[in-house]
Each structure stands twice: as C-alpha cells, then as structure tokens.
Short mmCIF file of C-alpha atoms and ligand atoms in Angstrom, two decimals:
data_model
loop_
_atom_site.label_atom_id
_atom_site.label_comp_id
_atom_site.label_asym_id
_atom_site.label_seq_id
_atom_site.Cartn_x
_atom_site.Cartn_y
_atom_site.Cartn_z
CA UNK A 1 61.31 -104.51 9.23
CA UNK A 2 64.70 -102.77 10.63
CA UNK A 3 65.77 -103.59 14.21
CA UNK A 4 68.97 -102.08 15.23
CA UNK A 5 68.77 -102.56 18.52
CA UNK A 6 70.78 -101.39 22.06
CA UNK A 7 71.39 -103.53 25.04
CA UNK A 8 72.17 -102.39 28.39
CA UNK A 9 71.52 -103.44 32.44
CA UNK A 10 72.68 -103.13 35.47
CA UNK A 11 72.50 -98.94 35.41
CA UNK A 12 71.46 -98.93 38.71
CA UNK A 13 69.92 -95.59 39.50
CA UNK A 14 70.13 -94.10 42.69
CA UNK A 15 69.16 -90.31 43.97
CA UNK A 16 72.53 -90.69 45.49
CA UNK A 17 74.82 -90.62 41.91
CA UNK A 18 72.91 -87.99 40.05
CA UNK A 19 75.98 -87.79 37.26
CA UNK A 20 74.84 -91.62 36.46
CA UNK A 21 71.50 -90.66 36.24
CA UNK A 22 72.32 -87.36 33.56
CA UNK A 23 74.29 -89.71 32.19
CA UNK A 24 71.83 -92.11 31.51
CA UNK A 25 68.93 -89.30 29.82
CA UNK A 26 71.90 -88.22 27.80
CA UNK A 27 72.36 -91.60 26.26
CA UNK A 28 68.30 -92.53 26.37
CA UNK A 29 68.23 -89.19 24.19
CA UNK A 30 71.18 -88.97 21.84
CA UNK A 31 72.14 -92.58 21.20
CA UNK A 32 69.29 -95.05 22.06
CA UNK A 33 67.28 -92.42 20.48
CA UNK A 34 68.80 -93.24 17.03
CA UNK A 35 67.67 -97.55 16.90
CA UNK A 36 64.42 -99.08 16.89
CA UNK A 37 64.66 -100.34 20.11
CA UNK A 38 66.69 -100.53 23.50
CA UNK A 39 66.17 -103.58 26.03
CA UNK A 40 67.21 -103.28 29.72
CA UNK A 41 68.03 -106.00 31.35
CA UNK A 42 67.38 -105.40 34.40
CA UNK A 43 68.89 -103.45 37.49
CA UNK A 44 67.22 -100.05 35.57
CA UNK A 45 67.42 -99.17 39.30
CA UNK A 46 69.76 -99.62 42.74
CA UNK A 47 65.86 -100.21 44.16
CA UNK A 48 62.12 -99.72 43.14
CA UNK A 49 59.70 -99.58 46.11
CA UNK A 50 56.78 -100.08 43.40
CA UNK A 51 55.40 -97.99 41.12
CA UNK A 52 53.56 -95.15 43.23
CA UNK A 53 57.03 -94.01 44.12
CA UNK A 54 57.35 -90.22 42.91
CA UNK A 55 60.87 -90.55 42.29
CA UNK A 56 63.10 -91.24 39.36
CA UNK A 57 60.29 -88.57 36.90
CA UNK A 58 63.45 -87.44 35.17
CA UNK A 59 63.98 -91.36 33.99
CA UNK A 60 60.05 -92.04 33.40
CA UNK A 61 60.28 -88.65 31.25
CA UNK A 62 63.33 -89.93 29.10
CA UNK A 63 61.84 -93.02 28.37
CA UNK A 64 58.85 -91.59 27.23
CA UNK A 65 60.85 -89.31 24.89
CA UNK A 66 61.58 -92.49 23.90
CA UNK A 67 58.31 -95.07 22.83
CA UNK A 68 56.23 -91.63 21.57
CA UNK A 69 58.77 -91.43 18.92
CA UNK A 70 60.29 -94.49 17.45
CA UNK A 71 62.52 -96.74 19.31
CA UNK A 72 60.85 -99.60 21.09
CA UNK A 73 61.43 -99.63 25.27
CA UNK A 74 61.47 -103.41 26.67
CA UNK A 75 62.61 -104.02 29.76
CA UNK A 76 63.39 -106.86 32.11
CA UNK A 77 63.28 -107.36 36.04
CA UNK A 78 66.57 -106.77 37.81
CA UNK A 79 67.73 -108.39 41.23
CA UNK A 80 67.44 -104.64 42.79
CA UNK A 81 64.07 -103.74 40.59
CA UNK A 82 62.10 -106.36 40.81
CA UNK A 83 58.80 -104.41 41.61
CA UNK A 84 58.63 -102.17 38.14
CA UNK A 85 54.68 -102.79 36.97
CA UNK A 86 51.94 -101.70 34.91
CA UNK A 87 51.96 -98.79 35.78
CA UNK A 88 55.35 -97.91 35.45
CA UNK A 89 54.86 -99.53 31.75
CA UNK A 90 51.64 -97.23 31.39
CA UNK A 91 53.37 -94.31 32.62
CA UNK A 92 56.92 -94.82 30.22
CA UNK A 93 55.57 -96.64 27.26
CA UNK A 94 57.78 -99.91 27.58
CA UNK A 95 57.00 -103.51 27.91
CA UNK A 96 58.74 -105.43 30.85
CA UNK A 97 59.84 -109.04 29.48
CA UNK A 98 59.62 -111.74 30.85
CA UNK A 99 63.25 -113.39 31.80
CA UNK A 100 64.29 -114.99 29.97
CA UNK A 101 62.71 -113.99 26.48
CA UNK A 102 63.91 -114.99 22.79
CA UNK A 103 63.92 -112.63 20.30
CA UNK A 104 65.39 -112.08 16.97
CA UNK A 105 67.77 -110.16 15.87
CA UNK A 106 68.63 -109.92 11.99
CA UNK A 107 68.20 -113.06 11.94
CA UNK A 108 69.97 -114.12 15.10
CA UNK A 109 68.06 -116.12 17.87
CA UNK A 110 68.83 -113.85 20.39
CA UNK A 111 68.54 -114.93 24.06
CA UNK A 112 67.79 -112.22 26.86
CA UNK A 113 68.44 -112.53 30.81
CA UNK A 114 69.34 -110.57 33.91
CA UNK A 115 71.60 -113.25 34.74
CA UNK A 116 70.62 -113.95 38.17
CA UNK A 117 68.78 -117.06 38.24
CA UNK A 118 71.87 -118.56 36.54
CA UNK A 119 73.84 -118.05 39.82
CA UNK A 120 73.07 -121.64 41.12
CA UNK A 121 75.51 -121.36 43.19
CA UNK A 122 74.60 -118.56 45.30
CA UNK A 123 71.90 -120.56 47.41
CA UNK A 124 70.94 -118.01 50.21
CA UNK A 125 70.33 -115.70 47.30
CA UNK A 126 68.42 -117.82 45.45
CA UNK A 127 66.55 -118.91 48.57
CA UNK A 128 65.97 -115.47 49.14
CA UNK A 129 64.76 -114.66 45.65
CA UNK A 130 62.22 -117.10 45.55
CA UNK A 131 60.69 -115.45 49.12
CA UNK A 132 60.76 -112.08 47.51
CA UNK A 133 59.12 -113.16 44.17
CA UNK A 134 56.03 -114.47 45.78
CA UNK A 135 53.43 -112.57 44.60
CA UNK A 136 51.98 -112.81 48.46
CA UNK A 137 55.50 -111.40 50.08
CA UNK A 138 55.35 -108.74 46.66
CA UNK A 139 51.15 -107.72 47.91
CA UNK A 140 52.24 -107.76 51.18
CA UNK A 141 54.83 -104.88 50.55
CA UNK A 142 53.17 -103.02 48.82
CA UNK A 143 50.14 -102.40 51.35
CA UNK A 144 53.41 -100.66 53.29
CA UNK A 145 53.68 -97.30 53.88
CA UNK A 146 56.49 -95.79 50.87
CA UNK A 147 58.56 -94.59 54.08
CA UNK A 148 58.33 -98.17 55.51
CA UNK A 149 58.98 -99.58 52.11
CA UNK A 150 62.22 -97.76 51.91
CA UNK A 151 62.72 -98.13 54.87
CA UNK A 152 63.13 -102.43 54.36
CA UNK A 153 64.23 -102.05 51.02
CA UNK A 154 67.87 -99.85 52.49
CA UNK A 155 68.22 -102.59 55.12
CA UNK A 156 67.77 -105.23 52.37
CA UNK A 157 70.35 -103.85 50.54
CA UNK A 158 72.92 -103.61 53.16
CA UNK A 159 72.34 -107.18 54.50
CA UNK A 160 72.84 -107.96 50.56
CA UNK A 161 76.14 -105.83 51.02
CA UNK A 162 77.55 -107.78 54.31
CA UNK A 163 77.06 -110.64 52.43
CA UNK A 164 78.40 -110.46 49.58
CA UNK A 165 81.47 -109.92 51.05
CA UNK A 166 81.48 -113.32 52.53
CA UNK A 167 80.92 -114.60 49.33
CA UNK A 168 83.86 -116.25 47.01
CA UNK A 169 83.76 -113.95 42.72
CA UNK A 170 83.43 -118.03 42.01
CA UNK A 171 79.87 -118.14 44.43
CA UNK A 172 78.39 -115.14 42.79
CA UNK A 173 79.35 -115.90 38.90
CA UNK A 174 76.81 -117.78 36.77
CA UNK A 175 77.33 -121.51 36.69
CA UNK A 176 78.61 -122.99 33.76
CA UNK A 177 75.94 -125.43 33.68
CA UNK A 178 72.90 -123.05 34.13
CA UNK A 179 73.83 -121.94 31.20
CA UNK A 180 74.65 -124.72 29.03
CA UNK A 181 70.65 -126.19 30.71
CA UNK A 182 69.16 -122.63 29.40
CA UNK A 183 70.45 -122.93 26.55
CA UNK A 184 69.24 -126.44 25.36
CA UNK A 185 66.09 -125.65 26.53
CA UNK A 186 65.81 -122.65 23.88
CA UNK A 187 66.86 -125.01 21.37
CA UNK A 188 70.35 -123.60 20.97
CA UNK A 189 69.76 -119.78 20.15
CA UNK A 190 73.42 -117.64 18.31
CA UNK A 191 73.43 -115.42 21.38
CA UNK A 192 72.92 -114.68 25.10
CA UNK A 193 72.64 -111.31 26.38
CA UNK A 194 72.64 -111.04 30.08
CA UNK A 195 74.39 -108.50 32.91
CA UNK A 196 73.69 -108.88 36.36
CA UNK A 197 77.54 -109.98 37.05
CA UNK A 198 79.49 -106.82 36.07
CA UNK A 199 81.75 -108.77 34.33
CA UNK A 200 81.31 -107.15 30.90
CA UNK A 201 82.81 -110.00 28.55
CA UNK A 202 82.53 -112.05 25.09
CA UNK A 203 82.40 -115.92 25.40
CA UNK A 204 82.15 -118.33 22.00
CA UNK A 205 80.83 -121.29 23.36
CA UNK A 206 80.42 -125.08 21.66
CA UNK A 207 77.44 -126.82 23.75
CA UNK A 208 76.90 -130.34 22.19
CA UNK A 209 78.67 -128.98 18.47
CA UNK A 210 76.51 -125.74 18.68
CA UNK A 211 77.85 -122.22 18.57
CA UNK A 212 76.87 -120.16 20.66
CA UNK A 213 78.20 -116.07 22.22
CA UNK A 214 77.65 -115.33 25.76
CA UNK A 215 77.81 -112.12 26.18
CA UNK A 216 77.62 -110.29 30.01
CA UNK A 217 76.65 -107.04 29.73
CA UNK A 218 78.89 -103.89 31.73
CA UNK A 219 77.72 -101.82 34.81
CA UNK A 220 76.99 -98.62 35.21
CA UNK A 221 78.90 -97.63 38.09
CA UNK A 222 81.83 -96.04 37.13
CA UNK A 223 81.32 -95.90 33.33
CA UNK A 224 78.37 -96.39 30.95
CA UNK A 225 78.27 -99.02 28.70
CA UNK A 226 76.26 -100.74 26.12
CA UNK A 227 75.92 -103.14 22.92
CA UNK A 228 74.44 -102.05 19.81
CA UNK A 229 73.24 -104.41 17.03
CA UNK A 230 73.12 -103.46 13.70
CA UNK A 231 72.79 -104.73 10.48
CA UNK A 232 77.34 -103.94 11.10
CA UNK A 233 77.06 -106.51 13.54
CA UNK A 234 77.69 -106.10 17.39
CA UNK A 235 80.09 -104.22 19.04
CA UNK A 236 80.37 -103.22 23.03
CA UNK A 237 80.63 -99.59 23.65
CA UNK A 238 82.18 -97.25 26.27
CA UNK A 239 80.36 -93.63 27.36
MN1 MN B 1 71.38 -107.71 39.24
#
C-alpha cells in the first residue's frame, strides 16, 4: 500500500486574503492530488463558526475533488477551527483526526498534533481552550445565529491579538517538558509533526536514548509551505 503523504497546517484561510485561498486550492489540485494522503494539521481556516456557514464553498469543493479521486484527506482541529464537525466531513469526504494521532508512514511511527496543547506555558490560553472545547460552550455557541457567531468570533480574535502583544515568544512557544511527556506517552515515535507556532523548523531530539525528530510546519501568511513524505524521504517545500 503506497502511502506517500503530504502535511500542511496553519493555512488560516480567510475571505479577506483571497490570494491564499487561490494558492491553496491550486496546491490541492496540482500537488496534493499526486499523493495518497494529505494531513491538514489544524487552522485550515482563520475561524470556523459552524458547518452551517455558507462560506468557503470553493475550499469544500476542492477537498471534495481530492477525496473523490484517490487522495485521502485527514483533518485535525486547530485553535481557530475547532468547530469543524461531522457535516463538514460529509460534505468534503475528509476525516477528522483526534489531537494527537499516531500514524505509520513508510515504516515510521509518526505522531501528529496541531501543537497548541504543547504550549503549556500560556496558561491564559489553556484556560480559554478548556472553556471553548466544552460541549456545553459549543452547543450554546452553535445555537446562536450566524451573524451573532461571526461577531463573537471577531471579538475573540481581536482579544487574542491583543493578548499576544503582551506575551513573550517563549510563553507562546511549545514547552519542552510537554513535548517529552507526549513522546514518552506514545512510546517514542520516530517523528512528531505539528504546526501552530509558525516557526517552521526540524529539530532532532534525543529522549532517553531514542532519536526522534520534531518537525514544525510553516504557516501560509506570507507564502505556502508543505512537508512531503515519500519513498525518497522527508522534505520541506515552499510555494
Ligand atoms: Mn494554531
């Protein structure tokens, strides 16, 4: 079973930045379609207010084109689009993955995560996340009108931008103990791939004598980037 895979995260699709939407659809049609699977590891959208939203139909159609052919699409929630639900899966043919998820690719054990749960120094964010990931919060939110939800999402984004200004880079980055814990919990996978921090890099690690590589995916604010994993190995790519 060939399992050439491609990984992206933090595309942050938003109607106010149509060029990124265009570039991403082009990427799905021309590049991702050559692979057996694409893993979108969170923050595909700048915000997602519910599957009943009428926005981003061009993206939904582009994902559907992939799944209709022979590319499996796996999707993980990010901190911006955690309200993507089963209706979205149905419309696109994509499969939602839990965060974290362990997969096997070319005999490597690959642990996937969005990455926000590793930023444990950002206590304020972790408290906020606990609240908005409650079923009760989500049910209350989804009961509101689309307009009301848009306003709240906008407000939350503005608050988060303001808060970020007062936080150091270290606080918003991943915590190394949280990474070590996760690696041990999953019995030393070969690779950990995540996004969220917008600090694309490859970090070789040695944990208790095990060699592990942590790969951080880049965001799509300035330019597109993606990671490929095929028979030739692992490679980072820019668009
Ligand atoms: Mn994120």
